[in-house]
């Protein structure tokens, strides 16, 4: 019997024995190729000694000191490195390091509230977010998340939030609409919502530059985020870019928003930043925001015990070093193009694959019962969990989820392979996914 409170209390998962490059090995010696980095975390595989060595070296110097007393060298160097690489417009921003994506989102929400207060705008309390988004599982982050199913049990405990539709071409773009017109129309929903509820009540808009866990690796239409930036500037609403999943190189650039040609007022990063070697997340505040605080109270009102953890920051610095030294962003771009092509070749005509979307090494298939009508499978068919089980049985991790249509219906499977993935490995991923999908669809038909 296990005393760990597992996700599934009836069926604990197998025990992990070790990581071996891009594979995880269980206690029975079975090997699993990690094609999704768990949940888009392990971007450098599972046994890069350079990161372990950097963490050990820091631990031998100092493991931890509370930030109320000391700063430390790894956090200072990591902050400088990220600020220097941040999209133009961020200026000399500053960074707070915390332990997880949800914690970073909580901190981001509190930060925008603090800045609005420091700027003499106390009525700005509301957050506008997007449907079918995911921003984390703590109550504050869940409150701004647009996944109806995940929210449902906690709804009475969640703070209010206003939602607009996501920029999701497969289900929202008109047949005759150009990509630019579509992007403009979706972004203008923000302008309308701000207008309806009153700009003087809105603290911030939050969005994932490339939507991840709920919708499945959905990049925005061209011009969408430029229009979002304009709307935020015109209305004094701050823009929070949640790059917890899509950032740190996952889509081919260190910051996902770089590719949209705009900056955010607050950017959160997490998963790829620690690459799973240490839990770490970052909240980057632009120079303009930091100035408001410096001129105002001069203090950061939000704090956590493990902020700027020295060993975690040393690990993240080593992750950035490896990405740079091994030229991995170039591989994310080229291998990402190959993965997209191979997915289209394998699944483009598949009767149950409605959409194939992604950017960099961040790709998803959306599964449908009927391609013509785009009708999803019923949630009870449990297709996404079935794909997870089937591919796992075939020795591969991928990341399937339900709810991409309306928070309950809709199945997608997300791939987020390691940044150094080879073409040969991509061929294997596609093959195992084809087999896993066939198994899972057969199981659904069998039960129908
Ligand atoms: C975009 C986004 N934001 C926030 C989070 C929450 O991060 P964590 O699970 O580390 O708390 C996630 C996790 O999947 C995410 O994808």
GROMACS .gro file of C-alpha atoms and ligand atoms in nm:
model
  464
    1UNK     CA    1   0.000   0.000   0.000
    2UNK     CA    2   0.121   0.350  -0.085
    3UNK     CA    3   0.089   0.637   0.164
    4UNK     CA    4   0.134   0.897  -0.108
    5UNK     CA    5  -0.187   1.076  -0.199
    6UNK     CA    6  -0.164   0.987  -0.568
    7UNK     CA    7  -0.369   1.149  -0.845
    8UNK     CA    8  -0.551   0.817  -0.881
    9UNK     CA    9  -0.614   0.671  -0.536
   10UNK     CA   10  -0.719   0.334  -0.681
   11UNK     CA   11  -0.429   0.283  -0.916
   12UNK     CA   12  -0.089   0.425  -0.822
   13UNK     CA   13   0.148   0.485  -1.114
   14UNK     CA   14   0.461   0.271  -1.167
   15UNK     CA   15   0.772   0.366  -0.972
   16UNK     CA   16   1.034   0.570  -1.152
   17UNK     CA   17   1.381   0.419  -1.125
   18UNK     CA   18   1.591   0.664  -1.327
   19UNK     CA   19   1.616   0.902  -1.618
   20UNK     CA   20   1.830   0.806  -1.915
   21UNK     CA   21   1.861   1.083  -2.173
   22UNK     CA   22   1.519   1.128  -2.331
   23UNK     CA   23   1.386   0.814  -2.162
   24UNK     CA   24   1.239   0.743  -1.820
   25UNK     CA   25   1.293   0.394  -1.682
   26UNK     CA   26   1.055   0.235  -1.433
   27UNK     CA   27   1.139  -0.003  -1.150
   28UNK     CA   28   1.062  -0.300  -1.373
   29UNK     CA   29   1.316  -0.177  -1.628
   30UNK     CA   30   1.059  -0.059  -1.885
   31UNK     CA   31   1.173   0.240  -2.090
   32UNK     CA   32   0.943   0.527  -2.190
   33UNK     CA   33   1.040   0.792  -2.445
   34UNK     CA   34   0.935   1.128  -2.301
   35UNK     CA   35   0.763   1.298  -2.595
   36UNK     CA   36   0.588   1.559  -2.381
   37UNK     CA   37   0.845   1.640  -2.111
   38UNK     CA   38   0.575   1.526  -1.867
   39UNK     CA   39   0.365   1.842  -1.898
   40UNK     CA   40   0.610   2.037  -2.120
   41UNK     CA   41   0.873   2.049  -1.847
   42UNK     CA   42   1.172   1.826  -1.923
   43UNK     CA   43   1.309   2.011  -2.225
   44UNK     CA   44   1.664   1.878  -2.178
   45UNK     CA   45   1.590   1.513  -2.114
   46UNK     CA   46   1.638   1.347  -1.779
   47UNK     CA   47   2.007   1.299  -1.718
   48UNK     CA   48   2.205   1.606  -1.824
   49UNK     CA   49   2.502   1.596  -1.585
   50UNK     CA   50   2.588   1.961  -1.649
   51UNK     CA   51   2.275   2.071  -1.467
   52UNK     CA   52   2.319   1.828  -1.181
   53UNK     CA   53   2.678   1.946  -1.140
   54UNK     CA   54   2.576   2.314  -1.127
   55UNK     CA   55   2.312   2.240  -0.864
   56UNK     CA   56   2.555   2.032  -0.655
   57UNK     CA   57   2.821   2.304  -0.676
   58UNK     CA   58   2.573   2.560  -0.545
   59UNK     CA   59   2.456   2.326  -0.268
   60UNK     CA   60   2.816   2.287  -0.154
   61UNK     CA   61   2.840   2.668  -0.122
   62UNK     CA   62   2.498   2.755   0.022
   63UNK     CA   63   2.165   2.583  -0.027
   64UNK     CA   64   1.928   2.852   0.090
   65UNK     CA   65   1.903   3.180   0.274
   66UNK     CA   66   1.580   3.374   0.320
   67UNK     CA   67   1.551   3.675   0.088
   68UNK     CA   68   1.456   3.890   0.388
   69UNK     CA   69   1.824   3.866   0.482
   70UNK     CA   70   2.034   3.793   0.173
   71UNK     CA   71   2.038   3.789  -0.204
   72UNK     CA   72   2.252   3.529  -0.382
   73UNK     CA   73   2.472   3.516  -0.688
   74UNK     CA   74   2.275   3.260  -0.898
   75UNK     CA   75   1.950   3.457  -0.864
   76UNK     CA   76   2.124   3.784  -0.952
   77UNK     CA   77   2.289   3.631  -1.259
   78UNK     CA   78   1.973   3.450  -1.370
   79UNK     CA   79   1.765   3.767  -1.342
   80UNK     CA   80   2.017   3.970  -1.540
   81UNK     CA   81   2.036   3.704  -1.809
   82UNK     CA   82   1.659   3.683  -1.853
   83UNK     CA   83   1.605   4.059  -1.845
   84UNK     CA   84   1.871   4.106  -2.112
   85UNK     CA   85   1.696   3.850  -2.333
   86UNK     CA   86   1.342   3.979  -2.274
   87UNK     CA   87   1.140   4.129  -2.561
   88UNK     CA   88   1.215   4.490  -2.646
   89UNK     CA   89   0.996   4.722  -2.445
   90UNK     CA   90   1.050   4.531  -2.120
   91UNK     CA   91   1.339   4.768  -2.046
   92UNK     CA   92   1.543   4.715  -1.733
   93UNK     CA   93   1.278   4.500  -1.573
   94UNK     CA   94   1.326   4.293  -1.262
   95UNK     CA   95   1.244   3.935  -1.175
   96UNK     CA   96   1.102   3.750  -0.880
   97UNK     CA   97   1.180   3.377  -0.859
   98UNK     CA   98   0.927   3.139  -0.702
   99UNK     CA   99   0.866   2.765  -0.703
  100UNK     CA  100   0.593   2.681  -0.954
  101UNK     CA  101   0.385   2.814  -1.240
  102UNK     CA  102   0.078   2.862  -1.022
  103UNK     CA  103   0.280   3.047  -0.763
  104UNK     CA  104   0.419   3.269  -1.039
  105UNK     CA  105   0.066   3.344  -1.163
  106UNK     CA  106  -0.052   3.428  -0.812
  107UNK     CA  107   0.246   3.662  -0.778
  108UNK     CA  108   0.173   3.819  -1.119
  109UNK     CA  109  -0.189   3.888  -1.024
  110UNK     CA  110  -0.084   4.045  -0.694
  111UNK     CA  111   0.186   4.245  -0.868
  112UNK     CA  112  -0.052   4.408  -1.118
  113UNK     CA  113  -0.285   4.495  -0.831
  114UNK     CA  114   0.003   4.650  -0.638
  115UNK     CA  115   0.113   4.853  -0.941
  116UNK     CA  116  -0.239   4.985  -1.002
  117UNK     CA  117  -0.255   5.093  -0.637
  118UNK     CA  118   0.092   5.250  -0.655
  119UNK     CA  119  -0.032   5.442  -0.962
  120UNK     CA  120  -0.331   5.577  -0.773
  121UNK     CA  121  -0.585   5.352  -0.949
  122UNK     CA  122  -0.752   5.166  -0.658
  123UNK     CA  123  -1.068   5.085  -0.855
  124UNK     CA  124  -0.869   4.863  -1.095
  125UNK     CA  125  -0.933   4.522  -0.942
  126UNK     CA  126  -1.069   4.311  -1.228
  127UNK     CA  127  -0.882   4.068  -1.448
  128UNK     CA  128  -0.984   3.981  -1.803
  129UNK     CA  129  -0.875   3.640  -1.925
  130UNK     CA  130  -0.957   3.401  -2.211
  131UNK     CA  131  -1.183   3.101  -2.224
  132UNK     CA  132  -1.003   2.768  -2.268
  133UNK     CA  133  -0.692   2.900  -2.098
  134UNK     CA  134  -0.496   2.744  -1.815
  135UNK     CA  135  -0.306   2.951  -1.564
  136UNK     CA  136  -0.258   2.710  -1.275
  137UNK     CA  137  -0.437   2.527  -1.001
  138UNK     CA  138  -0.414   2.748  -0.690
  139UNK     CA  139  -0.731   2.944  -0.622
  140UNK     CA  140  -0.613   3.276  -0.765
  141UNK     CA  141  -0.466   3.119  -1.079
  142UNK     CA  142  -0.769   2.892  -1.121
  143UNK     CA  143  -0.998   3.195  -1.094
  144UNK     CA  144  -0.844   3.343  -1.409
  145UNK     CA  145  -0.829   3.009  -1.591
  146UNK     CA  146  -1.083   2.938  -1.861
  147UNK     CA  147  -1.128   2.563  -1.817
  148UNK     CA  148  -1.487   2.513  -1.703
  149UNK     CA  149  -1.432   2.152  -1.591
  150UNK     CA  150  -1.134   2.230  -1.370
  151UNK     CA  151  -1.308   2.533  -1.220
  152UNK     CA  152  -1.642   2.364  -1.149
  153UNK     CA  153  -1.584   2.209  -0.801
  154UNK     CA  154  -1.422   2.528  -0.670
  155UNK     CA  155  -1.644   2.785  -0.847
  156UNK     CA  156  -1.798   2.924  -0.525
  157UNK     CA  157  -1.447   2.988  -0.392
  158UNK     CA  158  -1.311   3.167  -0.701
  159UNK     CA  159  -1.273   3.543  -0.737
  160UNK     CA  160  -1.462   3.698  -1.029
  161UNK     CA  161  -1.300   3.722  -1.369
  162UNK     CA  162  -1.421   3.834  -1.713
  163UNK     CA  163  -1.352   3.614  -2.016
  164UNK     CA  164  -1.312   3.665  -2.389
  165UNK     CA  165  -1.276   3.392  -2.653
  166UNK     CA  166  -0.934   3.251  -2.738
  167UNK     CA  167  -0.768   3.324  -3.073
  168UNK     CA  168  -0.835   2.971  -3.197
  169UNK     CA  169  -0.864   2.946  -3.575
  170UNK     CA  170  -1.005   2.591  -3.599
  171UNK     CA  171  -1.327   2.678  -3.420
  172UNK     CA  172  -1.356   3.058  -3.437
  173UNK     CA  173  -1.221   3.178  -3.773
  174UNK     CA  174  -1.472   3.248  -4.049
  175UNK     CA  175  -1.427   3.058  -4.378
  176UNK     CA  176  -1.372   3.377  -4.578
  177UNK     CA  177  -1.187   3.567  -4.308
  178UNK     CA  178  -0.817   3.653  -4.353
  179UNK     CA  179  -0.580   3.562  -4.070
  180UNK     CA  180  -0.521   3.931  -3.991
  181UNK     CA  181  -0.893   4.013  -3.985
  182UNK     CA  182  -0.953   3.713  -3.762
  183UNK     CA  183  -0.676   3.820  -3.521
  184UNK     CA  184  -0.811   4.173  -3.512
  185UNK     CA  185  -1.168   4.056  -3.450
  186UNK     CA  186  -1.064   3.828  -3.162
  187UNK     CA  187  -0.841   4.093  -3.002
  188UNK     CA  188  -1.119   4.350  -3.032
  189UNK     CA  189  -1.324   4.135  -2.794
  190UNK     CA  190  -1.086   4.267  -2.527
  191UNK     CA  191  -1.156   4.628  -2.622
  192UNK     CA  192  -1.530   4.561  -2.607
  193UNK     CA  193  -1.513   4.387  -2.270
  194UNK     CA  194  -1.300   4.662  -2.118
  195UNK     CA  195  -1.544   4.916  -2.254
  196UNK     CA  196  -1.844   4.728  -2.110
  197UNK     CA  197  -1.705   4.682  -1.760
  198UNK     CA  198  -1.521   5.016  -1.754
  199UNK     CA  199  -1.147   5.056  -1.803
  200UNK     CA  200  -1.122   5.215  -1.460
  201UNK     CA  201  -1.215   4.878  -1.305
  202UNK     CA  202  -0.967   4.660  -1.497
  203UNK     CA  203  -0.623   4.584  -1.357
  204UNK     CA  204  -0.493   4.345  -1.622
  205UNK     CA  205  -0.550   4.112  -1.916
  206UNK     CA  206  -0.388   3.770  -1.897
  207UNK     CA  207  -0.313   3.532  -2.185
  208UNK     CA  208  -0.079   3.252  -2.286
  209UNK     CA  209   0.110   3.370  -2.599
  210UNK     CA  210   0.077   3.013  -2.728
  211UNK     CA  211  -0.214   2.848  -2.547
  212UNK     CA  212  -0.116   2.520  -2.385
  213UNK     CA  213  -0.276   2.277  -2.145
  214UNK     CA  214  -0.646   2.346  -2.209
  215UNK     CA  215  -0.655   2.430  -2.579
  216UNK     CA  216  -0.345   2.248  -2.703
  217UNK     CA  217  -0.050   2.449  -2.843
  218UNK     CA  218  -0.250   2.718  -3.020
  219UNK     CA  219  -0.048   3.013  -3.153
  220UNK     CA  220  -0.238   3.338  -3.206
  221UNK     CA  221  -0.322   3.479  -3.547
  222UNK     CA  222  -0.084   3.733  -3.699
  223UNK     CA  223  -0.134   4.077  -3.548
  224UNK     CA  224  -0.345   3.953  -3.256
  225UNK     CA  225  -0.100   4.038  -2.979
  226UNK     CA  226  -0.003   4.366  -3.144
  227UNK     CA  227  -0.366   4.470  -3.121
  228UNK     CA  228  -0.386   4.340  -2.761
  229UNK     CA  229  -0.084   4.556  -2.672
  230UNK     CA  230  -0.248   4.862  -2.831
  231UNK     CA  231  -0.572   4.805  -2.643
  232UNK     CA  232  -0.388   4.765  -2.312
  233UNK     CA  233  -0.184   5.080  -2.373
  234UNK     CA  234  -0.495   5.279  -2.466
  235UNK     CA  235  -0.687   5.172  -2.157
  236UNK     CA  236  -0.418   5.154  -1.886
  237UNK     CA  237  -0.479   4.779  -1.852
  238UNK     CA  238  -0.163   4.579  -1.780
  239UNK     CA  239  -0.081   4.276  -1.994
  240UNK     CA  240   0.031   3.955  -1.822
  241UNK     CA  241   0.187   3.700  -2.061
  242UNK     CA  242   0.171   3.353  -1.908
  243UNK     CA  243   0.473   3.180  -2.060
  244UNK     CA  244   0.480   2.909  -1.796
  245UNK     CA  245   0.437   2.641  -2.062
  246UNK     CA  246   0.520   2.807  -2.393
  247UNK     CA  247   0.824   3.006  -2.275
  248UNK     CA  248   1.195   2.931  -2.222
  249UNK     CA  249   1.248   2.818  -2.580
  250UNK     CA  250   0.956   2.577  -2.624
  251UNK     CA  251   0.826   2.762  -2.931
  252UNK     CA  252   1.170   2.839  -3.075
  253UNK     CA  253   1.261   3.164  -2.898
  254UNK     CA  254   1.349   3.218  -2.533
  255UNK     CA  255   1.034   3.427  -2.484
  256UNK     CA  256   0.730   3.315  -2.683
  257UNK     CA  257   0.604   3.673  -2.716
  258UNK     CA  258   0.925   3.775  -2.898
  259UNK     CA  259   0.772   3.626  -3.213
  260UNK     CA  260   0.470   3.857  -3.187
  261UNK     CA  261   0.685   4.171  -3.180
  262UNK     CA  262   0.544   4.303  -2.853
  263UNK     CA  263   0.632   4.291  -2.485
  264UNK     CA  264   0.420   4.220  -2.179
  265UNK     CA  265   0.408   4.422  -1.859
  266UNK     CA  266   0.444   4.102  -1.659
  267UNK     CA  267   0.574   3.770  -1.793
  268UNK     CA  268   0.566   3.441  -1.607
  269UNK     CA  269   0.791   3.146  -1.691
  270UNK     CA  270   0.832   2.809  -1.525
  271UNK     CA  271   0.841   2.465  -1.677
  272UNK     CA  272   1.134   2.475  -1.919
  273UNK     CA  273   1.322   2.717  -1.694
  274UNK     CA  274   1.408   2.445  -1.446
  275UNK     CA  275   1.363   2.170  -1.706
  276UNK     CA  276   1.252   1.948  -1.417
  277UNK     CA  277   1.595   1.949  -1.250
  278UNK     CA  278   1.468   2.195  -0.988
  279UNK     CA  279   1.125   2.348  -0.927
  280UNK     CA  280   1.152   2.714  -1.027
  281UNK     CA  281   0.935   2.984  -1.184
  282UNK     CA  282   0.993   3.348  -1.269
  283UNK     CA  283   0.781   3.664  -1.269
  284UNK     CA  284   0.933   3.934  -1.486
  285UNK     CA  285   0.804   4.289  -1.430
  286UNK     CA  286   0.882   4.551  -1.694
  287UNK     CA  287   1.091   4.857  -1.613
  288UNK     CA  288   0.783   5.081  -1.615
  289UNK     CA  289   0.615   4.866  -1.349
  290UNK     CA  290   0.925   4.854  -1.133
  291UNK     CA  291   0.954   5.233  -1.156
  292UNK     CA  292   0.596   5.272  -1.031
  293UNK     CA  293   0.679   5.060  -0.728
  294UNK     CA  294   1.014   5.226  -0.667
  295UNK     CA  295   0.858   5.572  -0.679
  296UNK     CA  296   0.565   5.457  -0.466
  297UNK     CA  297   0.597   5.233  -0.163
  298UNK     CA  298   0.938   5.105  -0.273
  299UNK     CA  299   0.860   4.753  -0.154
  300UNK     CA  300   0.729   4.433  -0.305
  301UNK     CA  301   0.418   4.346  -0.103
  302UNK     CA  302   0.405   3.980  -0.197
  303UNK     CA  303   0.661   3.732  -0.072
  304UNK     CA  304   0.721   3.361  -0.028
  305UNK     CA  305   0.970   3.168   0.183
  306UNK     CA  306   1.151   2.997  -0.103
  307UNK     CA  307   1.188   3.300  -0.330
  308UNK     CA  308   1.519   3.313  -0.521
  309UNK     CA  309   1.621   2.968  -0.399
  310UNK     CA  310   1.994   2.955  -0.473
  311UNK     CA  311   2.013   2.591  -0.584
  312UNK     CA  312   1.704   2.627  -0.805
  313UNK     CA  313   1.844   2.945  -0.965
  314UNK     CA  314   2.180   2.772  -1.022
  315UNK     CA  315   1.994   2.490  -1.196
  316UNK     CA  316   1.802   2.733  -1.418
  317UNK     CA  317   2.123   2.916  -1.509
  318UNK     CA  318   2.272   2.583  -1.617
  319UNK     CA  319   1.958   2.513  -1.823
  320UNK     CA  320   2.005   2.845  -2.008
  321UNK     CA  321   2.375   2.763  -2.058
  322UNK     CA  322   2.293   2.425  -2.210
  323UNK     CA  323   2.028   2.577  -2.439
  324UNK     CA  324   2.285   2.831  -2.558
  325UNK     CA  325   2.596   2.609  -2.574
  326UNK     CA  326   2.418   2.331  -2.763
  327UNK     CA  327   2.242   2.572  -3.001
  328UNK     CA  328   1.909   2.423  -2.901
  329UNK     CA  329   1.680   2.708  -3.006
  330UNK     CA  330   1.786   2.646  -3.367
  331UNK     CA  331   1.701   2.277  -3.322
  332UNK     CA  332   1.363   2.363  -3.168
  333UNK     CA  333   1.286   2.562  -3.484
  334UNK     CA  334   1.411   2.308  -3.739
  335UNK     CA  335   1.304   1.990  -3.558
  336UNK     CA  336   0.975   2.165  -3.482
  337UNK     CA  337   0.913   2.222  -3.853
  338UNK     CA  338   0.991   1.856  -3.919
  339UNK     CA  339   0.756   1.743  -3.640
  340UNK     CA  340   0.476   1.959  -3.784
  341UNK     CA  341   0.534   1.814  -4.133
  342UNK     CA  342   0.543   1.456  -4.009
  343UNK     CA  343   0.226   1.504  -3.803
  344UNK     CA  344   0.049   1.648  -4.108
  345UNK     CA  345   0.174   1.361  -4.325
  346UNK     CA  346   0.061   1.097  -4.075
  347UNK     CA  347  -0.263   1.249  -3.948
  348UNK     CA  348  -0.366   1.512  -4.207
  349UNK     CA  349  -0.625   1.279  -4.360
  350UNK     CA  350  -0.711   1.084  -4.046
  351UNK     CA  351  -1.092   1.071  -4.006
  352UNK     CA  352  -1.069   1.154  -3.634
  353UNK     CA  353  -0.803   1.425  -3.641
  354UNK     CA  354  -0.972   1.762  -3.686
  355UNK     CA  355  -0.680   1.997  -3.635
  356UNK     CA  356  -0.302   1.984  -3.613
  357UNK     CA  357  -0.157   2.297  -3.454
  358UNK     CA  358   0.158   2.419  -3.293
  359UNK     CA  359   0.482   2.611  -3.306
  360UNK     CA  360   0.841   2.511  -3.231
  361UNK     CA  361   0.848   2.180  -3.045
  362UNK     CA  362   0.496   2.231  -2.913
  363UNK     CA  363   0.233   2.049  -3.120
  364UNK     CA  364  -0.118   1.912  -3.068
  365UNK     CA  365  -0.375   1.701  -3.245
  366UNK     CA  366  -0.741   1.776  -3.178
  367UNK     CA  367  -0.951   1.461  -3.205
  368UNK     CA  368  -1.306   1.473  -3.341
  369UNK     CA  369  -1.580   1.218  -3.391
  370UNK     CA  370  -1.662   1.375  -3.727
  371UNK     CA  371  -1.427   1.594  -3.932
  372UNK     CA  372  -1.705   1.760  -4.133
  373UNK     CA  373  -1.908   1.890  -3.839
  374UNK     CA  374  -1.604   1.907  -3.602
  375UNK     CA  375  -1.819   1.724  -3.347
  376UNK     CA  376  -1.607   1.610  -3.052
  377UNK     CA  377  -1.619   1.272  -2.881
  378UNK     CA  378  -1.836   1.250  -2.570
  379UNK     CA  379  -1.637   1.314  -2.249
  380UNK     CA  380  -1.749   0.967  -2.126
  381UNK     CA  381  -1.564   0.809  -2.420
  382UNK     CA  382  -1.251   0.915  -2.233
  383UNK     CA  383  -1.053   0.926  -2.556
  384UNK     CA  384  -0.770   1.146  -2.425
  385UNK     CA  385  -0.708   0.929  -2.117
  386UNK     CA  386  -0.726   0.626  -2.347
  387UNK     CA  387  -0.452   0.770  -2.571
  388UNK     CA  388  -0.237   0.837  -2.266
  389UNK     CA  389  -0.274   0.478  -2.145
  390UNK     CA  390  -0.221   0.327  -2.490
  391UNK     CA  391   0.092   0.527  -2.573
  392UNK     CA  392   0.231   0.466  -2.223
  393UNK     CA  393   0.182   0.094  -2.279
  394UNK     CA  394   0.374   0.136  -2.604
  395UNK     CA  395   0.660   0.304  -2.418
  396UNK     CA  396   0.595   0.674  -2.471
  397UNK     CA  397   0.478   0.972  -2.268
  398UNK     CA  398   0.249   1.224  -2.438
  399UNK     CA  399   0.010   1.473  -2.277
  400UNK     CA  400  -0.356   1.423  -2.374
  401UNK     CA  401  -0.634   1.631  -2.214
  402UNK     CA  402  -1.008   1.681  -2.234
  403UNK     CA  403  -1.206   2.005  -2.255
  404UNK     CA  404  -1.056   2.188  -2.555
  405UNK     CA  405  -1.403   2.261  -2.701
  406UNK     CA  406  -1.586   2.397  -2.398
  407UNK     CA  407  -1.397   2.292  -2.087
  408UNK     CA  408  -1.568   1.950  -2.083
  409UNK     CA  409  -1.596   1.821  -2.438
  410UNK     CA  410  -1.305   1.794  -2.678
  411UNK     CA  411  -0.994   1.577  -2.671
  412UNK     CA  412  -0.647   1.676  -2.773
  413UNK     CA  413  -0.303   1.527  -2.737
  414UNK     CA  414  -0.005   1.751  -2.684
  415UNK     CA  415   0.357   1.679  -2.773
  416UNK     CA  416   0.648   1.871  -2.625
  417UNK     CA  417   0.962   1.669  -2.699
  418UNK     CA  418   1.311   1.760  -2.571
  419UNK     CA  419   1.486   2.049  -2.743
  420UNK     CA  420   1.762   1.821  -2.878
  421UNK     CA  421   1.516   1.572  -3.030
  422UNK     CA  422   1.642   1.412  -3.353
  423UNK     CA  423   1.453   1.340  -3.675
  424UNK     CA  424   1.479   0.969  -3.598
  425UNK     CA  425   1.317   1.023  -3.259
  426UNK     CA  426   1.044   1.233  -3.420
  427UNK     CA  427   0.968   0.948  -3.662
  428UNK     CA  428   0.936   0.717  -3.362
  429UNK     CA  429   0.710   0.964  -3.175
  430UNK     CA  430   0.475   0.990  -3.472
  431UNK     CA  431   0.469   0.614  -3.519
  432UNK     CA  432   0.396   0.541  -3.152
  433UNK     CA  433   0.130   0.810  -3.147
  434UNK     CA  434  -0.037   0.656  -3.454
  435UNK     CA  435  -0.039   0.316  -3.285
  436UNK     CA  436  -0.158   0.459  -2.952
  437UNK     CA  437  -0.437   0.654  -3.123
  438UNK     CA  438  -0.549   0.343  -3.314
  439UNK     CA  439  -0.561   0.142  -2.988
  440UNK     CA  440  -0.756   0.417  -2.809
  441UNK     CA  441  -1.008   0.463  -3.093
  442UNK     CA  442  -1.064   0.089  -3.109
  443UNK     CA  443  -1.133   0.087  -2.734
  444UNK     CA  444  -1.388   0.369  -2.775
  445UNK     CA  445  -1.564   0.186  -3.061
  446UNK     CA  446  -1.558  -0.138  -2.861
  447UNK     CA  447  -1.741   0.029  -2.572
  448UNK     CA  448  -1.991   0.214  -2.794
  449LIG     C1  449   0.023   2.830  -1.896
  449LIG     C2  450   0.034   2.772  -1.758
  449LIG     N1  451   0.029   2.853  -1.653
  449LIG     C3  452   0.040   2.807  -1.526
  449LIG     C4  453   0.056   2.672  -1.502
  449LIG     C5  454   0.068   2.621  -1.361
  449LIG     O1  455   0.197   2.575  -1.337
  449LIG     P1  456   0.225   2.470  -1.219
  449LIG     O2  457   0.160   2.343  -1.256
  449LIG     O3  458   0.376   2.463  -1.216
  449LIG     O4  459   0.173   2.530  -1.095
  449LIG     C6  460   0.060   2.583  -1.610
  449LIG     C7  461   0.074   2.438  -1.587
  449LIG     O5  462   0.050   2.357  -1.672
  449LIG     C8  463   0.049   2.635  -1.741
  449LIG     O6  464   0.051   2.553  -1.848
   0.00000   0.00000   0.00000
